[in-house]
Amino acid sequence: MGLFDFFKKKETAPEAQEALDKGLEKTKDGFFNKITKAVAGKSSVDDEVLDNLEEVLVTSDVGVSTTLKIIKRIEERVAKDKYLNTNELNFILRDEIQLLLSENNSNDFRQFEYGDHKPYVIMVVGVNGVGKTTTIGKLAHKLKESGLKVVLGAADTFRAAAVDQIKLWGERVGVRVVAQAMGSDPASVAFDTLQSAVANNEDVVIIDTAGRLHNKIGLMNELGKIKQVMQKVVPGAPHEILLVLDASTGQNAFEQCKQFTEATDVNALAITKLDGTAKGGVVIGISDQFKIPVKYIGVGEKINDLQLFDKKDFVNSLFK
């Protein structure tokens, strides 16, 4: 059984679904109000309705290229069935978004396993303020709740607040934190964390990193150095490079994703703060444009409000 089988098992479906529905309320309300206006007074899906729908998707932060892809697919369905009416548009749109997410993210959490990696090493990247430290704390809580031994590495040594936050989360959820003095070499912190995880036979290591984007070359070099140093202790580490993005930043999240994917081999995404924004469309657009699986979503402030991303549940909740 993989680590995420534990994770899934622990989560009670009705509670998780309720939190997801509540977390997507703002996106859903904005989205449907716009769609209702787009089809007002129309009995069939014509060019004007499609133009209006295109505008709805773009202004919901789905992104231009993903929007054009969805519109093209709907146009094809309309051409095939001449009698499509506006009442059916929601069903068609839901189908197409679900299909798009399925095509882009072949990984699904129900099957996701960590395999034989022990410790499994997650390096977390993202700009300051996106909810990176909170995501680390909530993920550590979920994994510890599942009976796994977790250790956190405070490798964002440029901000005292970042190290203090990680320590607070460690105390709150009851997991060990490895930290050094402010201004220490981040790679040295990562090295120490992995060494102690191996010595203590721990299951998961989560490494925080500095969230600075002002110098991409500097960021590349720093993340590259951290990876090299970790591989000396655990060959193949990090197994997961998790980029945390804040949904409420809309198009900014696309730009951050672009920058970080150019700087390092991001292979998982966490999209946070969905509950505080009407811009949940970024989940669809980023998934489509970057072809990186969205693995976690943040749908609230409670400790259990970090969820495994389930494409079907997400789309169903959006169109409920």
mmCIF file of C-alpha atoms in Angstrom:
data_model
loop_
_atom_site.group_PDB
_atom_site.id
_atom_site.type_symbol
_atom_site.label_atom_id
_atom_site.label_comp_id
_atom_site.label_asym_id
_atom_site.label_seq_id
_atom_site.Cartn_x
_atom_site.Cartn_y
_atom_site.Cartn_z
ATOM 1 C CA MET A 1 0.000 0.000 0.000
ATOM 2 C CA GLY A 2 1.391 3.409 -0.973
ATOM 3 C CA LEU A 3 1.410 6.470 1.233
ATOM 4 C CA PHE A 4 -1.468 8.064 -0.589
ATOM 5 C CA ASP A 5 -3.625 5.005 -0.186
ATOM 6 C CA PHE A 6 -3.386 5.776 3.530
ATOM 7 C CA PHE A 7 -4.185 9.399 2.797
ATOM 8 C CA LYS A 8 -7.291 8.549 0.778
ATOM 9 C CA LYS A 9 -8.466 5.986 3.306
ATOM 10 C CA LYS A 10 -8.323 8.486 6.138
ATOM 11 C CA GLU A 11 -10.461 11.076 4.373
ATOM 12 C CA THR A 12 -14.198 10.705 4.884
ATOM 13 C CA ALA A 13 -15.791 11.276 1.509
ATOM 14 C CA PRO A 14 -18.869 13.274 2.659
ATOM 15 C CA GLU A 15 -16.753 15.678 4.757
ATOM 16 C CA ALA A 16 -14.173 16.116 1.986
ATOM 17 C CA GLN A 17 -16.907 16.686 -0.620
ATOM 18 C CA GLU A 18 -18.654 19.221 1.604
ATOM 19 C CA ALA A 19 -15.370 21.136 2.099
ATOM 20 C CA LEU A 20 -14.726 21.046 -1.661
ATOM 21 C CA ASP A 21 -18.227 22.334 -2.479
ATOM 22 C CA LYS A 22 -17.838 25.139 0.059
ATOM 23 C CA GLY A 23 -14.315 25.945 -1.133
ATOM 24 C CA LEU A 24 -15.440 26.342 -4.738
ATOM 25 C CA GLU A 25 -18.515 28.445 -3.935
ATOM 26 C CA LYS A 26 -17.057 31.777 -5.118
ATOM 27 C CA THR A 27 -15.756 30.326 -8.382
ATOM 28 C CA LYS A 28 -19.010 28.505 -8.984
ATOM 29 C CA ASP A 29 -21.184 31.558 -8.307
ATOM 30 C CA GLY A 30 -19.119 33.822 -10.554
ATOM 31 C CA PHE A 31 -18.881 31.210 -13.287
ATOM 32 C CA PHE A 32 -22.576 30.404 -13.436
ATOM 33 C CA ASN A 33 -23.755 33.987 -13.170
ATOM 34 C CA LYS A 34 -21.609 34.786 -16.193
ATOM 35 C CA ILE A 35 -22.835 31.722 -18.149
ATOM 36 C CA THR A 36 -26.476 32.600 -17.359
ATOM 37 C CA LYS A 37 -25.927 36.088 -18.765
ATOM 38 C CA ALA A 38 -24.092 34.664 -21.790
ATOM 39 C CA VAL A 39 -27.089 32.568 -22.848
ATOM 40 C CA ALA A 40 -29.902 34.904 -21.732
ATOM 41 C CA GLY A 41 -32.708 35.054 -24.278
ATOM 42 C CA LYS A 42 -31.126 32.440 -26.540
ATOM 43 C CA SER A 43 -32.800 29.162 -27.432
ATOM 44 C CA SER A 44 -29.886 27.578 -29.278
ATOM 45 C CA VAL A 45 -26.081 27.531 -29.109
ATOM 46 C CA ASP A 46 -25.078 29.937 -31.879
ATOM 47 C CA ASP A 47 -21.925 31.953 -32.624
ATOM 48 C CA GLU A 48 -22.938 34.727 -30.247
ATOM 49 C CA VAL A 49 -23.427 32.260 -27.365
ATOM 50 C CA LEU A 50 -20.023 30.711 -28.096
ATOM 51 C CA ASP A 51 -18.378 34.143 -28.203
ATOM 52 C CA ASN A 52 -19.978 34.982 -24.865
ATOM 53 C CA LEU A 53 -18.910 31.642 -23.412
ATOM 54 C CA GLU A 54 -15.361 32.281 -24.594
ATOM 55 C CA GLU A 55 -15.383 35.556 -22.683
ATOM 56 C CA VAL A 56 -16.748 33.814 -19.565
ATOM 57 C CA LEU A 57 -13.937 31.239 -19.586
ATOM 58 C CA VAL A 58 -11.195 33.816 -20.173
ATOM 59 C CA THR A 59 -12.499 36.080 -17.394
ATOM 60 C CA SER A 60 -12.709 33.042 -15.067
ATOM 61 C CA ASP A 61 -8.923 32.677 -15.477
ATOM 62 C CA VAL A 62 -9.078 29.458 -17.480
ATOM 63 C CA GLY A 63 -6.522 31.067 -19.825
ATOM 64 C CA VAL A 64 -6.761 31.957 -23.514
ATOM 65 C CA SER A 65 -5.260 28.836 -25.123
ATOM 66 C CA THR A 66 -7.261 26.435 -22.915
ATOM 67 C CA THR A 67 -10.434 28.451 -23.543
ATOM 68 C CA LEU A 68 -9.940 28.249 -27.326
ATOM 69 C CA LYS A 69 -9.455 24.494 -27.036
ATOM 70 C CA ILE A 70 -12.713 24.090 -25.059
ATOM 71 C CA ILE A 71 -14.668 26.361 -27.457
ATOM 72 C CA LYS A 72 -13.392 24.440 -30.482
ATOM 73 C CA ARG A 73 -14.584 21.156 -28.964
ATOM 74 C CA ILE A 74 -18.005 22.615 -28.174
ATOM 75 C CA GLU A 75 -18.249 23.997 -31.738
ATOM 76 C CA GLU A 76 -17.595 20.499 -33.071
ATOM 77 C CA ARG A 77 -20.368 19.079 -30.911
ATOM 78 C CA VAL A 78 -22.764 21.842 -31.963
ATOM 79 C CA ALA A 79 -21.972 21.195 -35.648
ATOM 80 C CA LYS A 80 -22.652 17.490 -35.129
ATOM 81 C CA ASP A 81 -25.965 17.994 -33.342
ATOM 82 C CA LYS A 82 -27.847 20.885 -34.940
ATOM 83 C CA TYR A 83 -30.524 20.926 -32.244
ATOM 84 C CA LEU A 84 -28.342 21.674 -29.227
ATOM 85 C CA ASN A 85 -30.008 24.173 -26.948
ATOM 86 C CA THR A 86 -28.591 26.440 -24.256
ATOM 87 C CA ASN A 87 -29.954 24.215 -21.458
ATOM 88 C CA GLU A 88 -27.563 21.505 -22.596
ATOM 89 C CA LEU A 89 -24.581 23.835 -22.637
ATOM 90 C CA ASN A 90 -23.705 23.257 -18.973
ATOM 91 C CA PHE A 91 -23.621 19.490 -19.474
ATOM 92 C CA ILE A 92 -21.438 19.787 -22.577
ATOM 93 C CA LEU A 93 -19.090 22.246 -20.886
ATOM 94 C CA ARG A 94 -18.740 19.969 -17.847
ATOM 95 C CA ASP A 95 -17.961 16.998 -20.117
ATOM 96 C CA GLU A 96 -15.328 18.886 -22.062
ATOM 97 C CA ILE A 97 -13.569 20.247 -18.968
ATOM 98 C CA GLN A 98 -13.545 16.786 -17.402
ATOM 99 C CA LEU A 99 -12.130 15.274 -20.596
ATOM 100 C CA LEU A 100 -9.465 17.968 -20.777
ATOM 101 C CA LEU A 101 -8.341 17.341 -17.194
ATOM 102 C CA SER A 102 -8.278 13.588 -17.808
ATOM 103 C CA GLU A 103 -6.089 14.016 -20.872
ATOM 104 C CA ASN A 104 -3.662 16.323 -19.105
ATOM 105 C CA ASN A 105 -3.252 14.458 -15.846
ATOM 106 C CA SER A 106 -2.861 10.759 -16.382
ATOM 107 C CA ASN A 107 -1.862 10.370 -12.715
ATOM 108 C CA ASP A 108 -4.801 10.021 -10.408
ATOM 109 C CA PHE A 109 -4.620 9.956 -6.676
ATOM 110 C CA ARG A 110 -6.578 6.793 -6.242
ATOM 111 C CA GLN A 111 -3.743 4.920 -7.955
ATOM 112 C CA PHE A 112 -0.843 7.136 -6.861
ATOM 113 C CA GLU A 113 1.789 5.358 -4.782
ATOM 114 C CA TYR A 114 5.173 6.324 -3.462
ATOM 115 C CA GLY A 115 6.545 2.904 -4.346
ATOM 116 C CA ASP A 116 9.660 1.687 -2.573
ATOM 117 C CA HIS A 117 11.182 5.098 -1.837
ATOM 118 C CA LYS A 118 12.043 5.498 1.816
ATOM 119 C CA PRO A 119 12.399 8.199 2.783
ATOM 120 C CA TYR A 120 10.233 9.753 0.080
ATOM 121 C CA VAL A 121 11.577 13.267 -0.457
ATOM 122 C CA ILE A 122 9.357 16.216 -1.409
ATOM 123 C CA MET A 123 10.997 19.552 -2.246
ATOM 124 C CA VAL A 124 8.462 22.391 -2.054
ATOM 125 C CA VAL A 125 8.906 25.495 -4.217
ATOM 126 C CA GLY A 126 6.873 28.660 -4.795
ATOM 127 C CA VAL A 127 6.964 32.401 -4.193
ATOM 128 C CA ASN A 128 6.435 33.839 -0.733
ATOM 129 C CA GLY A 129 2.821 34.382 0.252
ATOM 130 C CA VAL A 130 1.200 31.600 -1.803
ATOM 131 C CA GLY A 131 0.601 29.370 1.237
ATOM 132 C CA LYS A 132 3.736 27.265 0.854
ATOM 133 C CA THR A 133 4.481 26.809 4.567
ATOM 134 C CA THR A 134 0.817 26.210 5.391
ATOM 135 C CA THR A 135 0.626 23.562 2.647
ATOM 136 C CA ILE A 136 3.729 21.860 4.083
ATOM 137 C CA GLY A 137 2.204 21.874 7.577
ATOM 138 C CA LYS A 138 -1.156 20.522 6.424
ATOM 139 C CA LEU A 139 0.467 17.824 4.291
ATOM 140 C CA ALA A 140 2.664 16.786 7.224
ATOM 141 C CA HIS A 141 -0.466 16.568 9.381
ATOM 142 C CA LYS A 142 -2.280 14.358 6.871
ATOM 143 C CA LEU A 143 0.672 11.999 6.505
ATOM 144 C CA LYS A 144 1.321 11.791 10.248
ATOM 145 C CA GLU A 145 -2.374 11.092 10.824
ATOM 146 C CA SER A 146 -1.937 8.153 8.462
ATOM 147 C CA GLY A 147 0.713 6.662 10.741
ATOM 148 C CA LEU A 148 3.744 7.847 8.782
ATOM 149 C CA LYS A 149 6.928 9.314 10.229
ATOM 150 C CA VAL A 150 7.508 12.773 8.748
ATOM 151 C CA VAL A 151 10.372 15.267 9.101
ATOM 152 C CA LEU A 152 10.443 18.865 7.833
ATOM 153 C CA GLY A 153 13.533 20.724 6.621
ATOM 154 C CA ALA A 154 13.522 24.520 7.053
ATOM 155 C CA ALA A 155 15.710 25.344 4.022
ATOM 156 C CA ASP A 156 14.212 28.802 3.413
ATOM 157 C CA THR A 157 17.001 30.310 5.505
ATOM 158 C CA PHE A 158 16.675 33.824 4.092
ATOM 159 C CA ARG A 159 13.540 34.682 6.044
ATOM 160 C CA ALA A 160 13.390 34.272 9.816
ATOM 161 C CA ALA A 161 9.589 34.156 9.523
ATOM 162 C CA ALA A 162 9.758 31.127 7.208
ATOM 163 C CA VAL A 163 11.916 29.122 9.638
ATOM 164 C CA ASP A 164 9.719 30.145 12.600
ATOM 165 C CA GLN A 165 6.561 29.190 10.704
ATOM 166 C CA ILE A 166 7.901 25.732 9.868
ATOM 167 C CA LYS A 167 8.887 25.235 13.521
ATOM 168 C CA LEU A 168 5.398 26.281 14.645
ATOM 169 C CA TRP A 169 3.794 23.842 12.221
ATOM 170 C CA GLY A 170 6.148 21.106 13.443
ATOM 171 C CA GLU A 171 4.994 21.712 17.030
ATOM 172 C CA ARG A 172 1.359 21.957 16.001
ATOM 173 C CA VAL A 173 1.228 18.668 14.108
ATOM 174 C CA GLY A 174 3.877 16.843 16.151
ATOM 175 C CA VAL A 175 6.604 16.255 13.561
ATOM 176 C CA ARG A 176 10.344 16.891 13.768
ATOM 177 C CA VAL A 177 11.855 19.979 12.154
ATOM 178 C CA VAL A 178 15.497 20.303 11.125
ATOM 179 C CA ALA A 179 16.656 23.936 11.060
ATOM 180 C CA GLN A 180 19.902 25.900 11.173
ATOM 181 C CA ALA A 181 20.788 29.517 11.897
ATOM 182 C CA MET A 182 19.372 32.295 9.699
ATOM 183 C CA GLY A 183 21.394 32.748 6.523
ATOM 184 C CA SER A 184 22.761 29.172 6.572
ATOM 185 C CA ASP A 185 23.310 27.384 3.281
ATOM 186 C CA PRO A 186 19.890 25.910 2.269
ATOM 187 C CA ALA A 187 21.641 22.866 0.750
ATOM 188 C CA SER A 188 23.291 22.201 4.117
ATOM 189 C CA VAL A 189 19.863 22.179 5.830
ATOM 190 C CA ALA A 190 18.520 19.765 3.198
ATOM 191 C CA PHE A 191 21.564 17.501 3.641
ATOM 192 C CA ASP A 192 21.149 17.427 7.441
ATOM 193 C CA THR A 193 17.401 16.751 7.146
ATOM 194 C CA LEU A 194 17.888 13.770 4.839
ATOM 195 C CA GLN A 195 20.714 12.351 6.917
ATOM 196 C CA SER A 196 18.628 12.491 10.080
ATOM 197 C CA ALA A 197 15.590 11.031 8.255
ATOM 198 C CA VAL A 198 17.662 8.039 7.150
ATOM 199 C CA ALA A 199 19.109 7.631 10.670
ATOM 200 C CA ASN A 200 15.616 7.810 12.229
ATOM 201 C CA ASN A 201 14.009 5.526 9.635
ATOM 202 C CA GLU A 202 11.450 8.199 8.698
ATOM 203 C CA ASP A 203 9.004 7.776 5.822
ATOM 204 C CA VAL A 204 8.643 11.243 4.308
ATOM 205 C CA VAL A 205 10.902 14.285 4.156
ATOM 206 C CA ILE A 206 9.409 17.653 3.177
ATOM 207 C CA ILE A 207 11.925 20.392 2.362
ATOM 208 C CA ASP A 208 10.870 24.061 2.256
ATOM 209 C CA THR A 209 12.853 26.360 -0.073
ATOM 210 C CA ALA A 210 13.209 30.120 -0.554
ATOM 211 C CA GLY A 211 10.459 31.734 -2.636
ATOM 212 C CA ARG A 212 12.418 34.361 -4.525
ATOM 213 C CA LEU A 213 11.863 34.899 -8.233
ATOM 214 C CA HIS A 214 13.722 38.154 -8.823
ATOM 215 C CA ASN A 215 16.715 36.265 -10.190
ATOM 216 C CA LYS A 216 15.834 33.094 -12.080
ATOM 217 C CA ILE A 217 19.473 32.098 -12.583
ATOM 218 C CA GLY A 218 20.069 32.372 -8.836
ATOM 219 C CA LEU A 219 16.956 30.305 -8.165
ATOM 220 C CA MET A 220 18.039 27.629 -10.671
ATOM 221 C CA ASN A 221 21.489 27.421 -9.145
ATOM 222 C CA GLU A 222 20.165 27.223 -5.600
ATOM 223 C CA LEU A 223 17.553 24.547 -6.336
ATOM 224 C CA GLY A 224 20.108 22.626 -8.421
ATOM 225 C CA LYS A 225 22.582 22.660 -5.548
ATOM 226 C CA ILE A 226 19.931 21.479 -3.042
ATOM 227 C CA LYS A 227 19.038 18.578 -5.372
ATOM 228 C CA GLN A 228 22.681 17.541 -5.853
ATOM 229 C CA VAL A 229 23.357 17.561 -2.133
ATOM 230 C CA MET A 230 20.206 15.545 -1.353
ATOM 231 C CA GLN A 231 21.170 12.909 -3.918
ATOM 232 C CA LYS A 232 24.378 12.237 -1.996
ATOM 233 C CA VAL A 233 22.238 11.007 0.897
ATOM 234 C CA VAL A 234 19.199 9.569 -0.924
ATOM 235 C CA PRO A 235 19.860 8.645 -4.580
ATOM 236 C CA GLY A 236 17.048 9.914 -6.829
ATOM 237 C CA ALA A 237 15.925 12.614 -4.377
ATOM 238 C CA PRO A 238 13.849 14.696 -4.520
ATOM 239 C CA HIS A 239 11.186 12.284 -5.743
ATOM 240 C CA GLU A 240 8.620 15.057 -5.921
ATOM 241 C CA ILE A 241 9.142 18.752 -6.677
ATOM 242 C CA LEU A 242 5.919 20.370 -5.568
ATOM 243 C CA LEU A 243 5.111 23.875 -6.823
ATOM 244 C CA VAL A 244 2.606 25.762 -4.668
ATOM 245 C CA LEU A 245 0.436 28.350 -6.479
ATOM 246 C CA ASP A 246 -2.173 30.728 -5.095
ATOM 247 C CA ALA A 247 -5.419 30.499 -7.121
ATOM 248 C CA SER A 248 -6.424 34.032 -6.125
ATOM 249 C CA THR A 249 -3.527 35.495 -8.135
ATOM 250 C CA GLY A 250 -5.191 34.355 -11.380
ATOM 251 C CA GLN A 251 -2.950 34.953 -14.387
ATOM 252 C CA ASN A 252 0.012 35.587 -12.083
ATOM 253 C CA ALA A 253 -0.125 31.918 -11.126
ATOM 254 C CA PHE A 254 0.468 31.006 -14.800
ATOM 255 C CA GLU A 255 3.553 33.230 -14.867
ATOM 256 C CA GLN A 256 4.914 31.730 -11.632
ATOM 257 C CA CYS A 257 4.350 28.240 -13.014
ATOM 258 C CA LYS A 258 6.265 29.195 -16.153
ATOM 259 C CA GLN A 259 9.197 30.598 -14.151
ATOM 260 C CA PHE A 260 9.493 27.662 -11.760
ATOM 261 C CA THR A 261 9.091 24.982 -14.426
ATOM 262 C CA GLU A 262 11.961 26.616 -16.305
ATOM 263 C CA ALA A 263 14.074 26.729 -13.134
ATOM 264 C CA THR A 264 13.551 23.132 -11.964
ATOM 265 C CA ASP A 265 11.786 19.833 -12.788
ATOM 266 C CA VAL A 266 8.403 20.489 -11.188
ATOM 267 C CA ASN A 267 6.337 17.282 -11.280
ATOM 268 C CA ALA A 268 3.427 18.150 -8.961
ATOM 269 C CA LEU A 269 1.248 21.184 -8.241
ATOM 270 C CA ALA A 270 -0.631 22.366 -5.170
ATOM 271 C CA ILE A 271 -3.188 25.110 -5.818
ATOM 272 C CA THR A 272 -4.167 26.952 -2.657
ATOM 273 C CA LYS A 273 -6.740 29.504 -1.449
ATOM 274 C CA LEU A 274 -9.517 28.311 -3.763
ATOM 275 C CA ASP A 275 -12.048 29.185 -1.068
ATOM 276 C CA GLY A 276 -11.132 32.882 -1.132
ATOM 277 C CA THR A 277 -11.417 33.528 -4.856
ATOM 278 C CA ALA A 278 -13.658 33.309 -7.902
ATOM 279 C CA LYS A 279 -10.582 32.398 -9.970
ATOM 280 C CA GLY A 280 -10.753 28.599 -9.571
ATOM 281 C CA GLY A 281 -10.558 28.348 -13.360
ATOM 282 C CA VAL A 282 -6.758 28.525 -12.999
ATOM 283 C CA VAL A 283 -6.822 24.846 -11.980
ATOM 284 C CA ILE A 284 -8.157 23.945 -15.446
ATOM 285 C CA GLY A 285 -5.861 26.276 -17.399
ATOM 286 C CA ILE A 286 -2.621 25.486 -15.554
ATOM 287 C CA SER A 287 -3.279 21.750 -15.736
ATOM 288 C CA ASP A 288 -3.861 22.032 -19.490
ATOM 289 C CA GLN A 289 -0.998 24.359 -20.358
ATOM 290 C CA PHE A 290 1.784 22.852 -18.273
ATOM 291 C CA LYS A 291 0.771 19.166 -18.347
ATOM 292 C CA ILE A 292 1.808 18.794 -14.694
ATOM 293 C CA PRO A 293 -0.592 16.935 -12.387
ATOM 294 C CA VAL A 294 -2.449 19.054 -9.854
ATOM 295 C CA LYS A 295 -1.989 16.880 -6.777
ATOM 296 C CA TYR A 296 -3.383 18.967 -3.939
ATOM 297 C CA ILE A 297 -5.882 21.778 -3.599
ATOM 298 C CA GLY A 298 -6.435 24.086 -0.628
ATOM 299 C CA VAL A 299 -10.135 24.691 -0.031
ATOM 300 C CA GLY A 300 -10.127 26.389 3.387
ATOM 301 C CA GLU A 301 -8.137 27.436 6.418
ATOM 302 C CA LYS A 302 -8.731 24.387 8.608
ATOM 303 C CA ILE A 303 -5.946 21.865 9.079
ATOM 304 C CA ASN A 304 -7.863 19.241 7.070
ATOM 305 C CA ASP A 305 -8.680 21.588 4.190
ATOM 306 C CA LEU A 306 -5.778 20.417 2.031
ATOM 307 C CA GLN A 307 -7.279 17.799 -0.281
ATOM 308 C CA LEU A 308 -6.017 15.337 -2.810
ATOM 309 C CA PHE A 309 -7.137 16.639 -6.182
ATOM 310 C CA ASP A 310 -9.760 14.460 -7.797
ATOM 311 C CA LYS A 311 -10.637 15.652 -11.312
ATOM 312 C CA LYS A 312 -14.139 14.219 -11.327
ATOM 313 C CA ASP A 313 -15.073 15.545 -7.868
ATOM 314 C CA PHE A 314 -13.665 18.983 -8.753
ATOM 315 C CA VAL A 315 -15.653 19.346 -11.989
ATOM 316 C CA ASN A 316 -18.836 17.883 -10.461
ATOM 317 C CA SER A 317 -18.561 20.340 -7.578
ATOM 318 C CA LEU A 318 -18.012 23.237 -9.990
ATOM 319 C CA PHE A 319 -21.176 22.355 -11.918
ATOM 320 C CA LYS A 320 -23.329 21.310 -8.971
#
